[in-house]
Structures are given as structure tokens and as C-alpha cells.
Short mmCIF file of C-alpha atoms in Angstrom, two decimals:
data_model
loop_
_atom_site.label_atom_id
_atom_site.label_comp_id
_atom_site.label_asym_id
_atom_site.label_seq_id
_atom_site.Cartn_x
_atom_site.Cartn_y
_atom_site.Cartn_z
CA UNK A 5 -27.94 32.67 -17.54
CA UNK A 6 -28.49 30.80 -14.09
CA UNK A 7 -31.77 31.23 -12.54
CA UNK A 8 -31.78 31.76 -8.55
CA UNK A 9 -34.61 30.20 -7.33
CA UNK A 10 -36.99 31.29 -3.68
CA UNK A 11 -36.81 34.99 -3.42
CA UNK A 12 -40.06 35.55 -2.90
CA UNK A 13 -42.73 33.87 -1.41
CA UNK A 14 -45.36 32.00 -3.75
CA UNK A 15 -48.31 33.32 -4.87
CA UNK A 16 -50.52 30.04 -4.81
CA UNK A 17 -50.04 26.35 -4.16
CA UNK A 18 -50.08 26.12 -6.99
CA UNK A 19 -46.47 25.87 -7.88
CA UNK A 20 -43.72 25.28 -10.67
CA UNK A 21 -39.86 26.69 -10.76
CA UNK A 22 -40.30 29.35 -13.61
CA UNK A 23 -42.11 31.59 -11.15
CA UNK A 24 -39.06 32.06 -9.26
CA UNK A 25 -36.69 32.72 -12.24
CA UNK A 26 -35.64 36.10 -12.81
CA UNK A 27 -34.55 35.16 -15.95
CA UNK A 28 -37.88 34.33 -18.14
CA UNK A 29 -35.69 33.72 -21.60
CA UNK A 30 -34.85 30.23 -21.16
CA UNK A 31 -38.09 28.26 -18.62
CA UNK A 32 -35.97 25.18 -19.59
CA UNK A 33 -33.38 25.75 -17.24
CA UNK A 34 -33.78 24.59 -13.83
CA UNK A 35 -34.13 26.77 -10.99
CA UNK A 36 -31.22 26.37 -8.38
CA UNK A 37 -31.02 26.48 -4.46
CA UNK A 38 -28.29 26.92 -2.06
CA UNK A 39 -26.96 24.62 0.51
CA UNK A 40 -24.63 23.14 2.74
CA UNK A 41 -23.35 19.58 2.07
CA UNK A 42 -20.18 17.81 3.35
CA UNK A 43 -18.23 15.28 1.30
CA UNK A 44 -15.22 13.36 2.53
CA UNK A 45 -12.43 13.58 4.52
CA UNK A 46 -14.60 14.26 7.97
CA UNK A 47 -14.90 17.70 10.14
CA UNK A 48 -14.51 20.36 9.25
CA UNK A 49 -12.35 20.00 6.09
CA UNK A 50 -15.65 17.97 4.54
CA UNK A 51 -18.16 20.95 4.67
CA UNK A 52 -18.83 23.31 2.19
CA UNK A 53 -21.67 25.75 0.78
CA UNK A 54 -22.86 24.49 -3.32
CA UNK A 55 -25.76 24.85 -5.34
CA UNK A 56 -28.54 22.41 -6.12
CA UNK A 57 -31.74 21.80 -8.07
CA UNK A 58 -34.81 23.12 -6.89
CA UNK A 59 -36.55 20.36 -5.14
CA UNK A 60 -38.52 17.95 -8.30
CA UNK A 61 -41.90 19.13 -8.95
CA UNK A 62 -43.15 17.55 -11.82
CA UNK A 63 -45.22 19.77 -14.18
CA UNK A 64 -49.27 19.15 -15.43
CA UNK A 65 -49.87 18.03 -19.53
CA UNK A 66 -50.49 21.64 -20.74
CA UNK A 67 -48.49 23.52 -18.08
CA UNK A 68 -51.16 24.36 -16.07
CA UNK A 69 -49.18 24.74 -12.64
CA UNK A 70 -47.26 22.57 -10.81
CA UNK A 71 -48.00 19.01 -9.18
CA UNK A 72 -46.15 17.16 -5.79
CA UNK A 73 -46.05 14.05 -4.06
CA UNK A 74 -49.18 13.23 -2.65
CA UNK A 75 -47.62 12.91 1.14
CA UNK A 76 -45.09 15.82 -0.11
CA UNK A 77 -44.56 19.51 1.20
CA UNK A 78 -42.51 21.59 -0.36
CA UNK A 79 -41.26 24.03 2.44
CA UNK A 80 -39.10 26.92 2.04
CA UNK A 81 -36.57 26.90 4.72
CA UNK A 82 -36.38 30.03 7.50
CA UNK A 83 -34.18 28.22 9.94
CA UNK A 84 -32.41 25.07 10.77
CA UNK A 85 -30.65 23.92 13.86
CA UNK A 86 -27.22 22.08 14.29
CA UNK A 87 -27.05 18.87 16.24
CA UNK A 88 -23.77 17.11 17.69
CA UNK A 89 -25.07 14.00 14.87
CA UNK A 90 -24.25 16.72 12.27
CA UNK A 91 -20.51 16.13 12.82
CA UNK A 92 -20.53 13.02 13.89
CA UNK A 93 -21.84 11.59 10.66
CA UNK A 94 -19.45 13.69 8.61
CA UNK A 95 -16.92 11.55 11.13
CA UNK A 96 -18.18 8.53 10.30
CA UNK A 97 -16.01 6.36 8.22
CA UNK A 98 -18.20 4.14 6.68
CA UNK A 99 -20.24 7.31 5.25
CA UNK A 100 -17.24 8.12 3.00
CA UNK A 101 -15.61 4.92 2.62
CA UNK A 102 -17.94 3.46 0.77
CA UNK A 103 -17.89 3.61 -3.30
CA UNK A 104 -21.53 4.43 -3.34
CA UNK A 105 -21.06 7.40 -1.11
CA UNK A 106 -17.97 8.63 -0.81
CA UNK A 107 -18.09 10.93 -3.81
CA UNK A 108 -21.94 11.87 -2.94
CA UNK A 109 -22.77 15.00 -1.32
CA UNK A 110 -24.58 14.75 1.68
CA UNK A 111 -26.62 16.90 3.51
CA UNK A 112 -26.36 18.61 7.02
CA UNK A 113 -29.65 18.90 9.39
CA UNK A 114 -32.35 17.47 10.67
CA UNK A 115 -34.86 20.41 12.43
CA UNK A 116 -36.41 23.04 10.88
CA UNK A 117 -38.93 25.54 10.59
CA UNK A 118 -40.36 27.39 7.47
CA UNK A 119 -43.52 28.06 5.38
CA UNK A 120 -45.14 25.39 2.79
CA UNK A 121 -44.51 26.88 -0.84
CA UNK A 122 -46.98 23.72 -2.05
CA UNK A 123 -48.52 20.77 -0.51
CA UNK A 124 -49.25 17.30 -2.30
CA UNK A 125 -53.30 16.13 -2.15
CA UNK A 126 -52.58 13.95 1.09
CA UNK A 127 -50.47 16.52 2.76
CA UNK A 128 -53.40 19.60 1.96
CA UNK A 129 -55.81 17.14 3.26
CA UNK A 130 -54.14 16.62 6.34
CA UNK A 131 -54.37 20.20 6.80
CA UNK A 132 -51.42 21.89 5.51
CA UNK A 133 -51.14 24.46 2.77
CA UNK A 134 -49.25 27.39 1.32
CA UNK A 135 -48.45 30.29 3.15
CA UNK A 136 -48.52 28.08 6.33
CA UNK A 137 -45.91 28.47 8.75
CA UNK A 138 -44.21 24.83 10.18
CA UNK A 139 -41.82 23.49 12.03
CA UNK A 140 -40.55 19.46 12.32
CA UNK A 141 -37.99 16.88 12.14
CA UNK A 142 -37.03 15.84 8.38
CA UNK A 143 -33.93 12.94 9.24
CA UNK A 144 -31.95 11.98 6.09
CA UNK A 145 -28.74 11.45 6.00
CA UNK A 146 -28.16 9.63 2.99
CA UNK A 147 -31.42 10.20 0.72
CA UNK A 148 -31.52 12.84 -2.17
CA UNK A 149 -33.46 14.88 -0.39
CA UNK A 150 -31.15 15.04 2.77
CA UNK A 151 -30.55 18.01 4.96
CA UNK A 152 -32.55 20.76 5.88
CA UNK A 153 -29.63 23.81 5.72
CA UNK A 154 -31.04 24.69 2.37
CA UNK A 155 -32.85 27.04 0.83
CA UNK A 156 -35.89 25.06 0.53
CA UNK A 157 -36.69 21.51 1.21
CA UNK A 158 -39.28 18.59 -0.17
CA UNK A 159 -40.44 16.94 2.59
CA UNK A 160 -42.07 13.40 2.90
CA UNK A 161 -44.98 13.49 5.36
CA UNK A 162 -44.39 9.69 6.02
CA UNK A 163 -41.52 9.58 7.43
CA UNK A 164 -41.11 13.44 8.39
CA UNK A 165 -42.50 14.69 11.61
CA UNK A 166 -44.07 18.54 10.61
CA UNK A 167 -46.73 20.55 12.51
CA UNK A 168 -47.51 24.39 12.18
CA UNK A 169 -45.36 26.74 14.31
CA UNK A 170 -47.24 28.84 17.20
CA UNK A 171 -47.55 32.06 15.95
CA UNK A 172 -45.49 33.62 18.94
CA UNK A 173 -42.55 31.82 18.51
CA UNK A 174 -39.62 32.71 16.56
CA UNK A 175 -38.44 31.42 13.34
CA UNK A 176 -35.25 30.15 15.07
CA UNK A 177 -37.36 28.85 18.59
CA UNK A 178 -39.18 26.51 16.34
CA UNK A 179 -36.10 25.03 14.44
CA UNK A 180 -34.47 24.50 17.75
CA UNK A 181 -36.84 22.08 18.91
CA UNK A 182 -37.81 18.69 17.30
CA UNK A 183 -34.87 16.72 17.48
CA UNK A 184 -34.28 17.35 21.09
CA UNK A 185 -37.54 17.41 22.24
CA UNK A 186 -38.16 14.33 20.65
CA UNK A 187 -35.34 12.31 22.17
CA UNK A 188 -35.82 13.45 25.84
CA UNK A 189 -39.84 12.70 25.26
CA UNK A 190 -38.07 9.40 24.29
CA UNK A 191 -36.02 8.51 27.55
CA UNK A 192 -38.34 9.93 29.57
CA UNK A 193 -41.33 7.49 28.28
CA UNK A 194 -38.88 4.71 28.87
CA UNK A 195 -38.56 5.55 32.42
CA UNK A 196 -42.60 6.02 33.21
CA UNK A 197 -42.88 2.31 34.02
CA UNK A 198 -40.00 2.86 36.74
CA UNK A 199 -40.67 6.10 38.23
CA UNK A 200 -43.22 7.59 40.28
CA UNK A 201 -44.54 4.08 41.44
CA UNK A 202 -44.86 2.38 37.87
CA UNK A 203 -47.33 4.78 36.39
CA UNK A 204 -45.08 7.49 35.60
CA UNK A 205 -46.48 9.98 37.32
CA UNK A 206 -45.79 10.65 41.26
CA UNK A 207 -43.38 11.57 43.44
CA UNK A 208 -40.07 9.21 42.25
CA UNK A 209 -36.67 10.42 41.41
CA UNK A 210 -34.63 10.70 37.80
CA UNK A 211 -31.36 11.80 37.62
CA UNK A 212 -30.35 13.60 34.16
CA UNK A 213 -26.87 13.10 33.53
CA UNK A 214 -25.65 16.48 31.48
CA UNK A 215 -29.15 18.07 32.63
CA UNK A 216 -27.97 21.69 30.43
CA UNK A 217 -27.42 20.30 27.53
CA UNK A 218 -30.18 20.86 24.85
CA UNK A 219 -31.50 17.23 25.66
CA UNK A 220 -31.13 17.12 28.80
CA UNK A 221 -33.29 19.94 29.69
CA UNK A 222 -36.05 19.43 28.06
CA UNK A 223 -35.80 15.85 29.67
CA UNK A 224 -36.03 17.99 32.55
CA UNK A 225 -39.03 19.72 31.67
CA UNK A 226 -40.67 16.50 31.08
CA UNK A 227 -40.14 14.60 34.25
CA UNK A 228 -41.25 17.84 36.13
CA UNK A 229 -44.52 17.64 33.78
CA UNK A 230 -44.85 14.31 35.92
CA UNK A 231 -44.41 15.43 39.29
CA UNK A 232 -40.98 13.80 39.15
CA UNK A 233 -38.45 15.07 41.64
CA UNK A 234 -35.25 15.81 39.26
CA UNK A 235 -31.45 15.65 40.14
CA UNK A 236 -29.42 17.00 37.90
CA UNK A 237 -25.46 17.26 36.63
CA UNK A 238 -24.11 19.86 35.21
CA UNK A 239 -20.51 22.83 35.95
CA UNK A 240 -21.57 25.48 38.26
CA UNK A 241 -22.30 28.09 35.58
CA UNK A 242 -25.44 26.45 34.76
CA UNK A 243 -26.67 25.91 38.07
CA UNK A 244 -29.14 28.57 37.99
CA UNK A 245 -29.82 27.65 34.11
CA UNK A 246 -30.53 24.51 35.56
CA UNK A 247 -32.79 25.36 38.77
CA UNK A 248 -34.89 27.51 36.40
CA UNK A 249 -35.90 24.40 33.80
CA UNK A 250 -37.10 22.77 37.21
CA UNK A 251 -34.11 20.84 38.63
CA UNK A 252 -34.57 20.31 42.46
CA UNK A 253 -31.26 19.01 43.44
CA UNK A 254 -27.79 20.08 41.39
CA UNK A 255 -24.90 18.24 41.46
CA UNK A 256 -21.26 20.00 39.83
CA UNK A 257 -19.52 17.19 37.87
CA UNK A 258 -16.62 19.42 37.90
CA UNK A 259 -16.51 18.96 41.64
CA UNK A 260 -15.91 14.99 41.27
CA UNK A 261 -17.64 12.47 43.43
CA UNK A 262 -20.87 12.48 40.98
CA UNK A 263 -21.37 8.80 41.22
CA UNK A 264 -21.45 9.05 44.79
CA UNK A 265 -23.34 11.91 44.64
CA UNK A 266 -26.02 10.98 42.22
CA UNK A 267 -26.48 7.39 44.52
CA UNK A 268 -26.89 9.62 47.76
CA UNK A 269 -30.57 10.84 46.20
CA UNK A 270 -31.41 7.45 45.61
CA UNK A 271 -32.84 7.66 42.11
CA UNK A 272 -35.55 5.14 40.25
CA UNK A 273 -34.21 5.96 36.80
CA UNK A 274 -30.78 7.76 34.86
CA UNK A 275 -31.74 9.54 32.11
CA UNK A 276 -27.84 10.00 30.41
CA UNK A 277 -26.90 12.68 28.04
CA UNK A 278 -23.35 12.95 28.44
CA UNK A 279 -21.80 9.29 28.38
CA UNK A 280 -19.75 7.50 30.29
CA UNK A 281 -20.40 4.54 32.78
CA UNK A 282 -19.63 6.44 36.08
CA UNK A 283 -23.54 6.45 36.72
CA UNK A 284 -24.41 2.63 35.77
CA UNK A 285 -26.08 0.76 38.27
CA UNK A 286 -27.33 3.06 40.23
CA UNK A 287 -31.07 2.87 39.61
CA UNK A 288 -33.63 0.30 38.25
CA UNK A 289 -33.55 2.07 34.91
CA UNK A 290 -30.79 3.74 33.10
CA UNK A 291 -31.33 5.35 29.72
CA UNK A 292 -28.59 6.64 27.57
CA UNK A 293 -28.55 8.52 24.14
CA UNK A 294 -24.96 8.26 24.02
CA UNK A 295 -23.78 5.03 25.24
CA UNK A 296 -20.09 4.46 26.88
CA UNK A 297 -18.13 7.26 24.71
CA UNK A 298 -17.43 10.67 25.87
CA UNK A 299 -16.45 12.04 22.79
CA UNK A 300 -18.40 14.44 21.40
CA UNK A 301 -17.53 13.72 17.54
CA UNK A 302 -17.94 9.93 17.78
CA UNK A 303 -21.72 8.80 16.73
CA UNK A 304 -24.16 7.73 19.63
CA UNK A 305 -27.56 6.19 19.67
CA UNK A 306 -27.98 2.09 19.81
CA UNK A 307 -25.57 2.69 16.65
CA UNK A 308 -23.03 1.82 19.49
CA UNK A 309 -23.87 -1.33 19.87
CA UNK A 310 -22.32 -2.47 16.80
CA UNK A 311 -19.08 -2.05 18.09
CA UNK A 312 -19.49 -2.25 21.87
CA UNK A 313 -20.26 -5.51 22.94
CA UNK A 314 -20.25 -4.39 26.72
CA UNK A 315 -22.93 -2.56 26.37
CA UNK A 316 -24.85 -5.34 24.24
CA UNK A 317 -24.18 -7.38 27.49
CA UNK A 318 -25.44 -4.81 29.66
CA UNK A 319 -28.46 -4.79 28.20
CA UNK A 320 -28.82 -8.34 27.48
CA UNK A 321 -28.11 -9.26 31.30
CA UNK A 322 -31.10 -6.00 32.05
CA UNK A 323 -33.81 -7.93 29.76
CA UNK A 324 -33.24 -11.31 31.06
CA UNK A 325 -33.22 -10.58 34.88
CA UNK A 326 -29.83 -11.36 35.48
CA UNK A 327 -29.12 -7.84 36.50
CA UNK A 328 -31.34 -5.51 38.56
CA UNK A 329 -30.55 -2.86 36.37
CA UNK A 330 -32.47 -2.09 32.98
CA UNK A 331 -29.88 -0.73 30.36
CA UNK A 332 -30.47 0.59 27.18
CA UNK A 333 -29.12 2.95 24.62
CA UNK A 334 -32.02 4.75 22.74
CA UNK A 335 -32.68 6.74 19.21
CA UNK A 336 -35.35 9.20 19.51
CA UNK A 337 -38.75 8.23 18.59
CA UNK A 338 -40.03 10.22 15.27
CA UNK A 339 -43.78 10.53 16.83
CA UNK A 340 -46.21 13.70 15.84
CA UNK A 341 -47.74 13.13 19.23
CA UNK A 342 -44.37 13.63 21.28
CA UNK A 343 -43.94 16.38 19.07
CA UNK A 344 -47.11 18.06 19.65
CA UNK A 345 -46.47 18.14 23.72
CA UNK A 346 -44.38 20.74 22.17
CA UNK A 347 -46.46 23.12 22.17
CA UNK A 348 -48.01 23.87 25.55
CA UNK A 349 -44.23 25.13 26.08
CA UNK A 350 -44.07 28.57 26.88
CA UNK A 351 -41.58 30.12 23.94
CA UNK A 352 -39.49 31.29 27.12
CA UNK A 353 -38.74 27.92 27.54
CA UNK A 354 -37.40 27.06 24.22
CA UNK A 355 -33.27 27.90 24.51
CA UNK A 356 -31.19 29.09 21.55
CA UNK A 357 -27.94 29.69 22.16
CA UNK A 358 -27.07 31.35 18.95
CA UNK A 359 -28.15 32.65 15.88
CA UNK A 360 -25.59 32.32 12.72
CA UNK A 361 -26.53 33.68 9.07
CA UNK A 362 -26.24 31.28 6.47
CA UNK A 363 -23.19 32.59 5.42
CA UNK A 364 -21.27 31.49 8.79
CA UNK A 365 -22.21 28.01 8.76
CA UNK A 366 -18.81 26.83 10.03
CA UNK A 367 -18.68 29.36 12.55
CA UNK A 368 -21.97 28.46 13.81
CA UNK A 369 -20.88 24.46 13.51
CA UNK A 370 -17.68 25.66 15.69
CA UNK A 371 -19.85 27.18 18.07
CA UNK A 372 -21.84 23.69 18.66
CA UNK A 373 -18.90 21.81 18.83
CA UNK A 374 -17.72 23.55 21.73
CA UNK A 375 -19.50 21.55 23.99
CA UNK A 376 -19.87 25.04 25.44
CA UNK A 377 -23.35 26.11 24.62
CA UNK A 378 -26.67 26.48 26.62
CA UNK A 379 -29.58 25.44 23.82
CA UNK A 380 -29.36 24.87 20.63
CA UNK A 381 -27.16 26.78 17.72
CA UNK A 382 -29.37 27.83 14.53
CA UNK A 383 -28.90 28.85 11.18
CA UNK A 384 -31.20 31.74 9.84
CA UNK A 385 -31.82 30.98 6.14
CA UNK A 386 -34.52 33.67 5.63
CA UNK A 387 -36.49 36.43 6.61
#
């Protein structure tokens, strides 16, 4: 008989699979999770919902408990967000191509927010144990242990950004946030040297290219945590959205004339979450997390510069002072410390845009790939 595995919470830390079975005749068999994978053929065919092992825990001589990593927690997942990387991954040739994973089934997430079921000796040191409730960034796309839109997770404190979750925000608040935050903390602390007089804080100008998109406002927030003045693009149905997160000057792409537009408030640095080139060279610093593509399913990041020599050039010419502008095409940063800036936000600041059961997975990967939503789409995976 298969055993279903995480329907309660645990009693302890101290932890093994058998007391989740609710099937006690046969300890030998595994417990199992569920969870969303994708395999090949790209979005949205690719994507489907399976059942897995229980994350390893390796039992003590004598069967006294459970044992973990010693930099491991084992988290049981509440909620996981859905980032445009998601799909673009499952896009990705090479990540099915290839003989050694083409037939492997990857995971799908990054963010996430839970409670600890155990915690390995370095981890409880460090402060965390059962019952406690976190949030973080666990990115791995290819590992065994990849994606976080599952049941329950193992996750290496190493290489895993995880703090515990303010009491007063949601489940789904706290899984919206990490991946985001962390990549406009990123841009924005590559433009401190070139704004506000070269401290990074005073009175200079950023413009933030796609300023409603999840990024883009929490870049937003950031700058005006500077004293930055902030231009921002974006349609005219998130103007308000917009003005609210602290922009001081809107400009409506849909209107045209944005390059124009954006060089008439003379800004010091482009923070750039849309793509595109209509914006280059119009301040001393220009950021992008996207690079020259526009397409929403094709992969950004300084992955891009694999197979974009232009913008290698770009920002060759930037770093050798043979152009006054300073290009470059970023990956977030995976620090605790950017994360942790986190959480002087007020929870009315943190945006979800939707709320999908696990069940509706596709739907809610749909709904992100609209291009149509204000904050970030999450997955409730329990109570």
C-alpha cells in the first residue's frame, strides 16, 4: 500500500518518514511527496504533477529518530511563487537536449515559504528549528533536490538563502518575495556608485524600465529607501500602482516616445526590467536583468551573453572607458543580508497578484505568462 507522506505537522525535530505513514504494516516503504516537474518538449506541453520520495533523511544505528545534513533543513512547503525563469528554462534547449537530462525530471521554483519539519546540527545552531516558520530562495534547476512546488523540500543552508517569516505576513506574501527582492537589491547596489553623487544616497535620478513588474517595483522601493528621485515606465493602468510604490515621474510606454522621454529627466542610472535597447545610452549606468530580448519565454540574466556578442561589446567598451556608458547584464545576488532588508517592508507592500491551489498549477503558470500581472503569482501548497 503507498504511504502519503506530510499531513500533519511533526511532533519533534526529531524526524524519520514512518511518522507520516498512515500505513504502519510495511516502515520499509518509502514515504512519497507530490510535485510539479517538467520534462521535455518545452511550455506548457513539458509540465506535469508526479510523485517523489520524501526528501533523504538517513536513519540513527538503533532507530532512534531521524538524522540530516548538518547545513540541511528539511521544510515543509506552504507556498511557492512562479517566476518568468520557470518557463524559460523549460524553453531552454540545451536543458532537454542533452542525454544526461533530457529524460530527467526537473523541478519548477525557486521562492518559498514554509515551516522546518527538522534542522541538521549547523542549521539548529544557526538558529533554526522545528515548528519555525521561514521563508527564502532555494535555486536549483538541475540538482536532485530542485524545485520548491513540492510538498516538502531539503534545503542546503550553503547555498540557500532562508530566514524566518514575520509573523504578520501571509504564507503566500513571504513566498512572493526572495527572488525579486533579491535581484532589484542587486541592480540597485550596482547603481549606488553612480547615483546620488557616488555614495548612493542623495538626490540623483534612476529610471526603472518596466517599473510594475514584480522586479521592478521593489527596485523602486529601494532607490526611494535612498532618497533617489525615480522615473518610471509602465501602460497607464498601473500608473497609480506605480505612484503608490514611490515613483515620482511616470512615463506610458504605450504612448511611444519613451527614449525621448526617459532622456528628458536626465537620469544617472537605468535600472531595465523589460529588455530592449531603446533606453541604452542614456545614463552613466545602465543595468539590465534581461538583456536585448523582449521575449518573455527566452532566458535572461548574463546567460545572454553567450549568444549575444553585442552586448559582450557593450560592456566590454563600458569597462575599458571607451564608452561613457557602463553596461551590464546582471543575475541576482543570493545574499542573506539583501534578503533581510526584507523585512522592514510593511506586508502592504509585498504584491501578490494571485493565489492558485496546487491543483491549478498550469492555470496559475498561464496567469504569469501573461505578462499581465501586478506582483507575483503563488501556489498555496498547504494550510
Amino acid at each position: 500500500m503507498t504511504k502519503t507522506a506530510f499531513t500533519t505537522p511533526p511532533p519533534s525535530s526529531s524526524f524519520s518518514p514512518t511518522e507520516y505513514d498512515d500505513d504502519d504494516d510495511n516502515d520499509n516503504e518509502p514515504a512519497i511527496i507530490r510535485a510539479w516537474v517538467y520534462t521535455t518538449g518545452g511550455y506548457p506541453s513539458c509540465v506535469r504533477q508526479t510523485l517523489l520520495p520524501a526528501p533523504d533523511i538517513q536513519p540513527t544505528i538503533g532507530g532512534g529518530g531521524g538524522i540530516i545534513g548538518p547545513t540541511t533543513l528539511l521544510i515543509r512547503v506552504r507556498a511557492a511563487a512562479l517566476n518568468p525563469v520557470d518557463i524559460q528554462l523549460m524553453n531552454l534547449p540545451v536543458v532537454w537536449s542533452l542525454p544526461f537530462l533530457s529524460g530527467a525530471e526537473k523541478g519548477i521554483g525557486a521562492d518559498f515559504a514554509g515551516t522546518v519539519v527538522a534542522a541538521g546540527r549547523e542549521a539548529a545552531a544557526g538558529g533554526f528549528g522545528a515548528g519555525d516558520g521561514v521563508f527564502g530562495l532555494h535555486f536549483a534547476p538541475f540538482g536532485g533536490a530542485a524545485g520548491t512546488l513540492k510538498e516538502v523540500i531539503a534545503v542546503d543552508m550553503r547555498s540557500a538563502v532562508v530566514l524566518k517569516k514575520p509573523r504578520d505576513w501571509t504564507w503566500a506574501q513571504a513566498a512572493a518575495l526572495p527572488l525579486v527582492w533579491l535581484t532589484a537589491r542587486t541592480c540597485v547596489g550596482r547603481c549606488e556608485g553612480f547615483v546620488g553623487g557616488g555614495g548612493g544616497k542623495g538626490t540623483g535620478t534612476v529610471a526603472v524600465l518596466g517599473a510594475s513588474s514584480a522586479t521592478g517595483m521593489y527596485a523602486v522601493v529601494l532607490a526611494k529607501r535612498r532618497g533617489w528621485r525615480v522615473v518610471g515606465t509602465c501602460s497607464a493602468r498601473n500608473e497609480e500602482f506605480v505612484k503608490r510604490m514611490g515613483v515620482d515621474v511616470v512615463i506610458d510606454y504605450t504612448k511611444g516616445g519613451v527614449r525621448e522621454k526617459v532622456a528628458a529627466e536626465g537620469p544617472d542610472a537605468i535600472i531595465d526590467c523589460v529588455g530592449g535597447t531603446e533606453c541604452l545610452y542614456l545614463a552613466r549606468r545602465y543595468v539590465t536583468i534581461v538583456g536585448d530580448k523582449t521575449s518573455r519565454s527566452a532566458i535572461g540574466g548574463s546567460l545572454t551573453y553567450l549568444w549575444n556578442p553585442r552586448m559582450v561589446l557593450r560592456a566590454l567598451l563600458g569597462k575599458l572607458g571607451l564608452r561613457s556608458e557602463l553596461y551590464e547584464c546582471v543575475n541576482l545576488e543570493t545574499r542573506k543580508d539583501y534578503l533581510e532588508e526584507a523585512l522592514h517592508l510593511d506586508k502592504e507592500e509585498i504584491v501578490v497578484d494571485s493565489t492558485f491551489s496546487f491543483e491549478q498549477v498550469r492555470e496559475a503558470l498561464e496567469r504569469m505568462n501573461s505578462g499581465r500581472c501586478r506582483g507575483k503569482v503563488v501556489v498555496s501548497i498547504g494550510p
